Short mmCIF file of C-alpha atoms in Angstrom, two decimals:
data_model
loop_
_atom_site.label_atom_id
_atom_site.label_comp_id
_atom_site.label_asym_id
_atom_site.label_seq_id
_atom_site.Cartn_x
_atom_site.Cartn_y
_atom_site.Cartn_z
CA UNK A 1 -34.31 -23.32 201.01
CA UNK A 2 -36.08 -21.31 203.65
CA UNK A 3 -36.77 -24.06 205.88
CA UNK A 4 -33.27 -25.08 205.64
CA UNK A 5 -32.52 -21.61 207.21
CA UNK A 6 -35.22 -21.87 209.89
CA UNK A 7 -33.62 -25.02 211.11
CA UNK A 8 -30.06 -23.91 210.96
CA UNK A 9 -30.77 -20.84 212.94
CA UNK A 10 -32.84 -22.91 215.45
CA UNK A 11 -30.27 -25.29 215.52
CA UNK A 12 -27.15 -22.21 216.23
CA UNK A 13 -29.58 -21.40 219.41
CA UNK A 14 -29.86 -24.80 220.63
CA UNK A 15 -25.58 -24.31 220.64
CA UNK A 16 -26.06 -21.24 222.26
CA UNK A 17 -27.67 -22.89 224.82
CA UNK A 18 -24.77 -24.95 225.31
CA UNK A 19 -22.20 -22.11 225.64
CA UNK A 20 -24.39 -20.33 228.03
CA UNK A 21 -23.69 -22.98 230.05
CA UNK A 22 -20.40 -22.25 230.18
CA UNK A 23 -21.83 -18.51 230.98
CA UNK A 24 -23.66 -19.26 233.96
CA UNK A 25 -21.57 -22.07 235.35
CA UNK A 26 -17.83 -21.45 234.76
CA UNK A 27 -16.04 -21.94 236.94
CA UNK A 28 -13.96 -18.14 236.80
CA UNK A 29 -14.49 -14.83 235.27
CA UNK A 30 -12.64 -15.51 232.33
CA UNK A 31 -14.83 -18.70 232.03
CA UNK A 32 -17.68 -16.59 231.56
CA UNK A 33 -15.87 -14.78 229.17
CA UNK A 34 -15.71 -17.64 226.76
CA UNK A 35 -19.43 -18.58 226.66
CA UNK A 36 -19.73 -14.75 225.93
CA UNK A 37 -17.43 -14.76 223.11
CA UNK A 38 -19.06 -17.66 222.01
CA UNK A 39 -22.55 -16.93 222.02
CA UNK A 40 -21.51 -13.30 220.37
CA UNK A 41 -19.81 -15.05 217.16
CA UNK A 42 -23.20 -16.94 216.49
CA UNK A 43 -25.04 -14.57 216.83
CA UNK A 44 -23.17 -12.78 214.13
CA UNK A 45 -24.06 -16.00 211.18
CA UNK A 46 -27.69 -15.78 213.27
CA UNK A 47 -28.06 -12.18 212.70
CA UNK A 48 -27.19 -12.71 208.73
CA UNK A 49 -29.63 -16.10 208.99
CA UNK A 50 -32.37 -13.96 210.40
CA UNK A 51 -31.62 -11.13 207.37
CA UNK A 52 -32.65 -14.49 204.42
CA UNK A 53 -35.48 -15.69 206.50
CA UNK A 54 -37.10 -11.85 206.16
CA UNK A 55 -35.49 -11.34 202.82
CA UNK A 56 -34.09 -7.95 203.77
CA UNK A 57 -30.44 -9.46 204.17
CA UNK A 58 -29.16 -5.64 202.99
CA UNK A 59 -30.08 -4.22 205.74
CA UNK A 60 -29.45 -7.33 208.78
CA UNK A 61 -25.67 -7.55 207.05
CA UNK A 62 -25.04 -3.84 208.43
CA UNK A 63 -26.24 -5.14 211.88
CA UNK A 64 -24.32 -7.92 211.56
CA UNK A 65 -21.23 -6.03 211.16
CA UNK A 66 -22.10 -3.32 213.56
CA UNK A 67 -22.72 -6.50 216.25
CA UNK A 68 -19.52 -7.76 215.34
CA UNK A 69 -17.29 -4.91 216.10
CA UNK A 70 -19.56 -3.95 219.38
CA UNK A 71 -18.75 -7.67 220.44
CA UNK A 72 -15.03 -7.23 220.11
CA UNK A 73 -15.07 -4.24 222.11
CA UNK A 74 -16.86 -5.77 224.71
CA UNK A 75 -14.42 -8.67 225.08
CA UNK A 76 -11.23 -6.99 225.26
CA UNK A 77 -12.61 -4.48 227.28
CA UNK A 78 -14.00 -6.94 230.09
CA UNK A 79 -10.21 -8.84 229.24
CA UNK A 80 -8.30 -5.56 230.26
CA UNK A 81 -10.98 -4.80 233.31
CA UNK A 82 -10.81 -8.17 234.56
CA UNK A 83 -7.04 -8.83 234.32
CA UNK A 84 -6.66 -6.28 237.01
CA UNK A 85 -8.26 -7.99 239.86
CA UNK A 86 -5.44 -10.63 241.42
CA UNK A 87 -6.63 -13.32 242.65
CA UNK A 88 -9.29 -14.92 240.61
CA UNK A 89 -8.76 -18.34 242.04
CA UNK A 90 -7.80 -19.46 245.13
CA UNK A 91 -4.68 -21.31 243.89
CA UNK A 92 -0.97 -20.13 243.96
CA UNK A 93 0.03 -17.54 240.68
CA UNK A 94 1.20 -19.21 237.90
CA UNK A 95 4.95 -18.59 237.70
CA UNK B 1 -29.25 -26.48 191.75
CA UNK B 2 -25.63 -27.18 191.88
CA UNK B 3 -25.63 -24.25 193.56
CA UNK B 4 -27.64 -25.01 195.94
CA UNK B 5 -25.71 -27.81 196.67
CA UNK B 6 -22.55 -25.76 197.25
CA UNK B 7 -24.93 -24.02 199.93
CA UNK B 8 -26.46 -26.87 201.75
CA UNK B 9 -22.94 -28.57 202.08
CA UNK B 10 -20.83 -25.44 203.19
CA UNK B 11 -23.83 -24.58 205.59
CA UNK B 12 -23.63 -28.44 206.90
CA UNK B 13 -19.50 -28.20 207.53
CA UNK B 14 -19.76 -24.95 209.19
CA UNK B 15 -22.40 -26.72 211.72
CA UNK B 16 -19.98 -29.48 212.13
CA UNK B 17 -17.38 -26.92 213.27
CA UNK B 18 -19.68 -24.67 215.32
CA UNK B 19 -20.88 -27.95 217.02
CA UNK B 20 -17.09 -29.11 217.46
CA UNK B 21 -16.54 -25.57 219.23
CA UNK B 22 -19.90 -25.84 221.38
CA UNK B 23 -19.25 -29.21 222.84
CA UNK B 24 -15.55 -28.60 223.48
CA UNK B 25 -16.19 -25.39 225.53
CA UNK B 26 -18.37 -27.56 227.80
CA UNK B 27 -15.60 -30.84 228.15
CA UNK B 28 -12.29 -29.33 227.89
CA UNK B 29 -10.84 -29.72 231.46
CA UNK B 30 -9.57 -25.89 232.25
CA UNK B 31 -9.77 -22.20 231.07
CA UNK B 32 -6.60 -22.53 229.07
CA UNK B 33 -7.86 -25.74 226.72
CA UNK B 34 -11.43 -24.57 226.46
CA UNK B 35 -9.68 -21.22 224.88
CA UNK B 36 -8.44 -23.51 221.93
CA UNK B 37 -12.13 -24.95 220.62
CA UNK B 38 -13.62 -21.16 221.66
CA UNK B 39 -11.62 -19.00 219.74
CA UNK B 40 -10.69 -21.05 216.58
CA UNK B 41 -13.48 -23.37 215.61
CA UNK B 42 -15.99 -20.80 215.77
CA UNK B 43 -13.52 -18.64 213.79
CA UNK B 44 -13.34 -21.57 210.88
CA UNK B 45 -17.15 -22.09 211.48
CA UNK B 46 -18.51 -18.54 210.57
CA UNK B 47 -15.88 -18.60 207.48
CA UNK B 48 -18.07 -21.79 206.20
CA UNK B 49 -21.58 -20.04 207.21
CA UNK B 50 -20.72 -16.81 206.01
CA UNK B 51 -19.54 -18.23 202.86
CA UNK B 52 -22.32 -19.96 202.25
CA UNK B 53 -24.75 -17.42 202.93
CA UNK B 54 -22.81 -15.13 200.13
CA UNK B 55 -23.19 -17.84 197.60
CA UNK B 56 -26.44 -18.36 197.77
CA UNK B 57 -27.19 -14.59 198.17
CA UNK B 58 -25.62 -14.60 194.81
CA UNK B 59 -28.79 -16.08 192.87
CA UNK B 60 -29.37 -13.87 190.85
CA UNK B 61 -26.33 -11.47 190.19
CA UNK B 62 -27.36 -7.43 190.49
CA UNK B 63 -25.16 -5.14 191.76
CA UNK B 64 -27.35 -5.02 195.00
CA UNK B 65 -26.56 -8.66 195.38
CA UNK B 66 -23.44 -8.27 194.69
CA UNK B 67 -22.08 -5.79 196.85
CA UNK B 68 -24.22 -7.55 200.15
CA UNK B 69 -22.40 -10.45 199.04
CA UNK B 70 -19.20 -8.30 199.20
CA UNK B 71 -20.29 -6.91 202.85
CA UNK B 72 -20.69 -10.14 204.22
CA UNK B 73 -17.08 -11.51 203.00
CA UNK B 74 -16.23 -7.91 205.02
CA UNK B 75 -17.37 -9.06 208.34
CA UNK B 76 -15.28 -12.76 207.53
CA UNK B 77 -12.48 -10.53 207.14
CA UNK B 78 -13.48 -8.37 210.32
CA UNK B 79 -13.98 -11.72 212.36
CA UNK B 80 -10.67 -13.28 211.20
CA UNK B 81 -8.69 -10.12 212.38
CA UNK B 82 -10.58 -9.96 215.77
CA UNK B 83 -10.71 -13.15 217.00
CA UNK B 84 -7.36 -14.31 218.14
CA UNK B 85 -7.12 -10.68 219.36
CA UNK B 86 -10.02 -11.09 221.65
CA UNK B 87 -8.80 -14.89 222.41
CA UNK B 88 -5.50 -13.66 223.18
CA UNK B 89 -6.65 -10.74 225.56
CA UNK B 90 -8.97 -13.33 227.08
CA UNK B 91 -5.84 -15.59 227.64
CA UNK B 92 -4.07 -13.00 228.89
CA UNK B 93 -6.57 -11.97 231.56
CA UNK B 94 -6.35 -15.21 232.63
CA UNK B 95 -2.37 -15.53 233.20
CA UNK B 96 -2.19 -11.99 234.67
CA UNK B 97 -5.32 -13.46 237.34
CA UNK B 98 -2.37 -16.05 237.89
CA UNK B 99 -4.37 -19.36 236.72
CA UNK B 100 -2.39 -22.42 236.44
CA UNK B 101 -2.59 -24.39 232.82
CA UNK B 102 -4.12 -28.32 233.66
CA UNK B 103 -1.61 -30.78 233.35
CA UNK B 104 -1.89 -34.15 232.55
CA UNK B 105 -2.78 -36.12 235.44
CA UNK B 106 -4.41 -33.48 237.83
CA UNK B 107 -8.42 -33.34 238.38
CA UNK B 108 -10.94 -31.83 236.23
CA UNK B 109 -10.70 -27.96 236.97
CA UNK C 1 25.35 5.39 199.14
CA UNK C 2 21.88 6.78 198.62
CA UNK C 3 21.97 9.17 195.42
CA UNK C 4 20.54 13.03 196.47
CA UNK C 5 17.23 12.53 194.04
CA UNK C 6 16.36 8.78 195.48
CA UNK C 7 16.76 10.27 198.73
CA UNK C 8 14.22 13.11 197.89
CA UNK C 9 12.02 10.77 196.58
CA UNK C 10 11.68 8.01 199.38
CA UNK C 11 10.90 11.58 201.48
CA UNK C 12 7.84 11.99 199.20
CA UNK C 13 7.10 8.69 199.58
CA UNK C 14 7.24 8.40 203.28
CA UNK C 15 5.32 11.85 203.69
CA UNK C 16 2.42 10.97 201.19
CA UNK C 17 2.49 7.12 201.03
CA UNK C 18 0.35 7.17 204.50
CA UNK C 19 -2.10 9.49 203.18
CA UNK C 20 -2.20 7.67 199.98
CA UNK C 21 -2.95 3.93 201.47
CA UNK C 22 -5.20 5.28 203.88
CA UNK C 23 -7.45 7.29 201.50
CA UNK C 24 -7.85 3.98 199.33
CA UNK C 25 -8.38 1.78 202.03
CA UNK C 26 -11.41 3.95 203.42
CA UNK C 27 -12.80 5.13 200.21
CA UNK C 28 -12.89 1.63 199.17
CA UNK C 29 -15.02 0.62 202.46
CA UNK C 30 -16.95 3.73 201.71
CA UNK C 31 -17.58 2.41 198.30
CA UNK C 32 -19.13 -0.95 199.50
CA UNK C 33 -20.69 -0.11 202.50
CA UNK C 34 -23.05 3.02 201.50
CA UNK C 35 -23.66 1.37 197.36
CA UNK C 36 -24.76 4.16 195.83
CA UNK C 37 -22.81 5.26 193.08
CA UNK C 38 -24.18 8.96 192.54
CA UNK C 39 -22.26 12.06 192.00
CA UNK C 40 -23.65 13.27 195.49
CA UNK C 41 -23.02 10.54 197.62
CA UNK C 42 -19.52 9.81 196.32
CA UNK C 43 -18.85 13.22 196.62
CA UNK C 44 -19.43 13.31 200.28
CA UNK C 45 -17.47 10.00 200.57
CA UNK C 46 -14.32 11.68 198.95
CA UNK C 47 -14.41 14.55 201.07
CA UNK C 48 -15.16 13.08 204.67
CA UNK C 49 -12.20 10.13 203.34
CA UNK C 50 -9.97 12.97 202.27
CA UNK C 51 -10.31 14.60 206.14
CA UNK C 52 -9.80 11.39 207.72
CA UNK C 53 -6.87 10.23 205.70
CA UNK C 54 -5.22 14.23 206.71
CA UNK C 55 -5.76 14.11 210.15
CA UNK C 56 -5.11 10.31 210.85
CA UNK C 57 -2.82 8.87 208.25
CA UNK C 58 0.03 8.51 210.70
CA UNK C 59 -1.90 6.67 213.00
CA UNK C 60 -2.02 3.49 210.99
CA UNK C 61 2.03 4.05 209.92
CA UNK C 62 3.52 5.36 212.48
CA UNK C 63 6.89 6.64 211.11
CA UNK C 64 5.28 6.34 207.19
CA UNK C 65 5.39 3.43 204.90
CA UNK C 66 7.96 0.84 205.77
CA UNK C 67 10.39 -0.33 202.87
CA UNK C 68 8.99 -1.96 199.84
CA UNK C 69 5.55 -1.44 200.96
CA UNK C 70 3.62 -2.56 197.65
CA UNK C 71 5.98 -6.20 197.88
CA UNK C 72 5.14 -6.67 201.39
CA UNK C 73 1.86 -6.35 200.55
CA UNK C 74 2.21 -8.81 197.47
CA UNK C 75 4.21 -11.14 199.66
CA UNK C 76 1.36 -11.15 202.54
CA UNK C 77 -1.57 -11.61 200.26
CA UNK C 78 0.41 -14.71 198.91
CA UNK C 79 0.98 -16.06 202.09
CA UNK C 80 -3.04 -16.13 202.66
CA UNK C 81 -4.19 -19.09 200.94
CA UNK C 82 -1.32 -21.22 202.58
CA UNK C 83 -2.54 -20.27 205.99
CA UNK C 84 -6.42 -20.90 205.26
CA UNK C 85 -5.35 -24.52 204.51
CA UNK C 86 -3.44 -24.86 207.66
CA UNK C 87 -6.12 -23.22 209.32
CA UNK C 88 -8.21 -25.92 208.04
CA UNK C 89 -6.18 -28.94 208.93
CA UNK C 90 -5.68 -28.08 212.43
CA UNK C 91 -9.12 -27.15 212.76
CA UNK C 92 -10.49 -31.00 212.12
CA UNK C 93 -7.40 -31.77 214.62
CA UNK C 94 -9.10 -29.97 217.64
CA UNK C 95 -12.60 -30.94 216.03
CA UNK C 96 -11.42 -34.59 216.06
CA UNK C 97 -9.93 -34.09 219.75
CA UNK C 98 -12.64 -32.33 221.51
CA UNK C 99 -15.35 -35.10 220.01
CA UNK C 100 -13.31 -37.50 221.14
CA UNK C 101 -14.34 -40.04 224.17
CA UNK C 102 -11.62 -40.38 226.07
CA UNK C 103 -10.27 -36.78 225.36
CA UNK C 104 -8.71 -36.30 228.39
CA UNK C 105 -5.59 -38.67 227.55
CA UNK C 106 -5.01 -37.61 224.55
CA UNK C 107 -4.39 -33.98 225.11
CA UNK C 108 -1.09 -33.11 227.07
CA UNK C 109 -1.57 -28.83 227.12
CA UNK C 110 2.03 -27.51 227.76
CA UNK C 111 3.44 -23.73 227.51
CA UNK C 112 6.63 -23.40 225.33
CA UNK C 113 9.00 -20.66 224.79
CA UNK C 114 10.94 -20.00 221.56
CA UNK C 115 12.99 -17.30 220.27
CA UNK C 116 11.79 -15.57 217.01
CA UNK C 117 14.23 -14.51 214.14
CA UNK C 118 11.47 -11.90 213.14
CA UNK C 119 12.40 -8.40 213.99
CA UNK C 120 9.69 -5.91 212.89
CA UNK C 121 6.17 -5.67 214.39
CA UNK C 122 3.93 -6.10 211.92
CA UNK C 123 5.36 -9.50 211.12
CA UNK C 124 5.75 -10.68 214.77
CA UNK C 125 1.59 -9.42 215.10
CA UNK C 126 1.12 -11.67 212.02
CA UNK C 127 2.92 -14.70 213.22
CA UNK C 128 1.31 -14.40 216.84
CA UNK C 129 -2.01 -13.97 214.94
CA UNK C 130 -1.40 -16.86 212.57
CA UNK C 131 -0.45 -19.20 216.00
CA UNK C 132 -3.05 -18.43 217.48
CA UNK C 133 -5.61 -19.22 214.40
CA UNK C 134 -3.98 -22.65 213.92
CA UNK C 135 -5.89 -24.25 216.56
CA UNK C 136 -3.47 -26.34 218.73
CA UNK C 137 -1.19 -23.22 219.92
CA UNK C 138 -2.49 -20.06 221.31
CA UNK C 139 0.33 -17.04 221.61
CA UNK C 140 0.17 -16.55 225.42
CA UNK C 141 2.51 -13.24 225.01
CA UNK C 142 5.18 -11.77 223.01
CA UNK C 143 8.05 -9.25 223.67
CA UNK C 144 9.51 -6.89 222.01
CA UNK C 145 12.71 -8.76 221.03
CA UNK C 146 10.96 -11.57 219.33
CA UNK C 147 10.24 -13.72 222.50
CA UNK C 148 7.25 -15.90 222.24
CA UNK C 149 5.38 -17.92 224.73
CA UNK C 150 2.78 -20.44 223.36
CA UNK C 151 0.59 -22.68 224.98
CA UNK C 152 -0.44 -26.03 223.06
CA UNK C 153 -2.90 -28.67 223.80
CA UNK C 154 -1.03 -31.55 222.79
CA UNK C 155 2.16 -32.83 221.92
CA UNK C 156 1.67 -33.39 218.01
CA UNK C 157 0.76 -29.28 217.75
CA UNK C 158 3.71 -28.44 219.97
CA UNK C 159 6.07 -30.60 217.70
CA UNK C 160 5.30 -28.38 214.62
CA UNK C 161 5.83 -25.07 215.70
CA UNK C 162 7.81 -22.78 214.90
CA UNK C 163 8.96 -24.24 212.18
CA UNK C 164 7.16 -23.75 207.94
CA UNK C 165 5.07 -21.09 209.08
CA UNK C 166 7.90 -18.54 210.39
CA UNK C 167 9.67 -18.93 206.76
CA UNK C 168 6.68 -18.30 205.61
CA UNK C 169 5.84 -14.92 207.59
CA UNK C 170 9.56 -13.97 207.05
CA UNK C 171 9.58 -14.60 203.31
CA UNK C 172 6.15 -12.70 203.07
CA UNK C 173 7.43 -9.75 204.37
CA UNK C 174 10.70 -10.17 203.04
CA UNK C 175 13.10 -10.82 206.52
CA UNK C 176 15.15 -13.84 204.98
#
C-alpha cells in the first residue's frame, strides 16, 4: 500500500503544477488567488499522505490541521486586502 | 483486503475529482466560472482522500488509531466549513474590483 | 401568556445555555486533539475550557441560545446527509462539464436574484453555504432581509434553485 501512497502524492504535485499555472499566469489578482487556494487544499490530503509514507501520521494530522486553518486565513485575508483596490481590470465596473 | 479495497477505490474517486478541479481552473473561460471547479471539487475531493486515509488508518483499531482517525474527519469538517467562505470572499473581491461575469458569446477572458 | 416560572426558567436558560454549549463543544475538541486521558491533563483541559467558555460564551450566541436550541440542532444534523448527496450529484455535473470538449457551449454562467423566505441568520449563512457547496451556484452576496444574489454556470443549475433545498434549511431549523 505504500507505493500506492508514493504515487498518489506524486501524482497531487503533478496537479499542483497545474494550478500554479493559474498562479503565475492569471490573468488578475483574484486569479492568483484561486491557484493559491488550490494548491493550499492539496497540500492539506499531501500533508496527511506524507504523515503514512513516514508512519508518524499522529503527528503530520496536527500539521495538517494547523495548515488548514493558516490557509483560510490567508485567503480571506488577501480577499478583504485585495477587494479594496478599484480597478483590477481595465474594463467598465460591473453594475 | 476488502478493506483495502474500500481504500484504493475512495483514494481513486477523490483523484478523479481533484483532477476534475485541476483541469477546470486552467479551461474555464473567466474568474467567475473557474471559482465553481476551485472551490467545490476540491472541497468533494479531500472528503474522498481524507476518508480514505481514515479507513485505512483504521487497520488495526487502538485508541491511538482511533482518535487520529477522529482528527482527520476534524479537518473534513474544518475544510467543509471554510471553503465556500474563502470561495465566497474570493468572489466577492472580485465583484467589489468590478469584474464583469463571461457571457456566452464573448472571447476567452 | 408566558407563566412567571417558564419565564424564569428560559432566563436560566438563556444566561447559562451559552456557557453550557460552549464548554462541551471545546472540551470535546480538547478531548480529541491532546488524547491523553490522565487525571492531569484533563484537569488542565477542564480548567483552561472552563475560562474560555466564561469569558467568551457570548461571542458564539450573541443574545444566548435561540429558541428550541437542542431541535434546531436535531433538525440540522438531519438535514446533513441530504446535502452530502446533493453535494455529490452536482459535483459529477461540473466534473462532467469542465472535462468536457466543447465546454464552452455548454455552459451559459448567469447571476440571478431571488428573495428568501428565511429570516434568521444562522439559517440564511447555512443556505448561502449550502449554494455555494452545490457546485453550479456560488452565493455572490446576501442582505440582511433575505436577498440573495447567485451566480450559476449553466442553465440546468440555475433552473433548480431555490427551490427543495430552502424547505429543507427552513424545516431544519424549524421556519415553516
Amino acid at each position: 500500500m505504500h507505493s500506492l501512497f508514493l504515487y498518489v502524492g506524486l501524482y497531487l504535485c503533478f496537479l499542483m503544477v497545474l494550478s500554479l499555472y493559474r498562479g503565475v499566469a492569471g490573468p488578475t489578482v483574484v486569479d492568483r488567488l484561486i491557484g493559491v487556494n488550490a494548491i493550499g487544499s492539496k497540500t492539506v490530503v499531501l500533508l496527511v499522505l506524507i504523515g503514512l509514507l513516514y508512519d508518524r501520521i499522529d503527528m503530520f494530522v496536527d500539521i495538517a490541521l494547523a495548515y488548514a486553518m493558516l490557509n483560510f486565513i490567508a485567503v480571506l485575508g488577501a480577499s478583504r486586502y485585495f477587494q479594496k483596490r478599484k480597478g483590477l481590470y481595465e474594463e467598465p465596473p460591473y453594475k | 483486503m476488502v478493506l483495502n479495497g474500500v481504500v484504493m477505490v475512495l483514494m481513486f474517486c477523490g483523484l478523479v475529482f481533484f483532477t476534475g478541479g485541476g483541469i477546470g481552473i486552467l479551461r474555464f473561460p473567466d474568474f467567475y466560472t473557474r471559482l465553481h471547479p476551485a472551490g467545490k471539487l476540491d472541497t468533494l475531493g479531500s472528503l474522498l482522500m481524507m476518508t480514505s486515509v481514515a479507513i485505512f488508518n483504521l487497520h488495526e483499531i487502538t485508541l491511538s488509531n482511533a482518535l487520529t482517525s477522529l482528527k482527520i474527519m476534524l479537518i473534513v469538517v474544518f475544510v467543509f466549513i471554510s471553503s465556500p467562505t474563502a470561495t465566497h470572499a474570493i468572489m466577492d473581491a472580485g465583484v467589489r474590483a468590478g469584474l464583469r461575469p463571461w457571457e456566452k458569446g464573448m472571447p476567452r477572458g | 401568556m408566558i407563566e412567571p416560572a417558564s419565564r424564569e426558567s428560559s432566563q436560566v436558560k438563556t444566561k447559562w445555555g451559552p456557557f453550557v454549549v460552549t464548554f462541551l463543544t471545546s472540551f470535546g475538541l480538547w478531548l480529541i486533539l491532546s488524547g491523553k486521558f490522565d487525571y492531569f491533563h484533563m484537569g488542565l483541559g477542564l480548567i483552561s475550557c472552563a475560562l474560555v467558555s466564561i469569558f467568551s460564551g457570548d461571542l458564539l450566541f450573541p443574545g444566548g441560545l435561540p429558541e428550541g436550541f437542542l431541535a434546531k440542532a436535531v433538525g440540522f444534523i438531519a438535514y446533513l446527509p441530504w446535502l452530502l448527496y446533493q453535494i455529490f450529484l452536482a459535483n459529477l455535473h461540473v466534473l462532467y462539464l469542465s472535462l468536457h470538449p466543447k465546454m464552452l457551449e455548454k455552459i451559459n454562467p448567469q447571476v440571478i436574484r431571488f428573495q428568501s423566505r428565511l429570516k434568521s441568520d444562522i439559517s440564511m449563512v447555512t443556505f448561502a453555504n449550502s449554494i455555494t457547496l452545490t457546485p453550479g451556484t456560488i452565493t455572490l452576496s446576501v442582505s440582511v432581509d433575505g436577498d440573495f444574489k447567485v451566480h450559476a454556470i449553466d442553465d440546468k443549475s440555475a433552473e433548480g434553485l431555490a427551490g427543495e433545498m430552502e424547505q429543507r434549511v427552513a424545516r431544519a431549523f424549524r421556519e415553516d
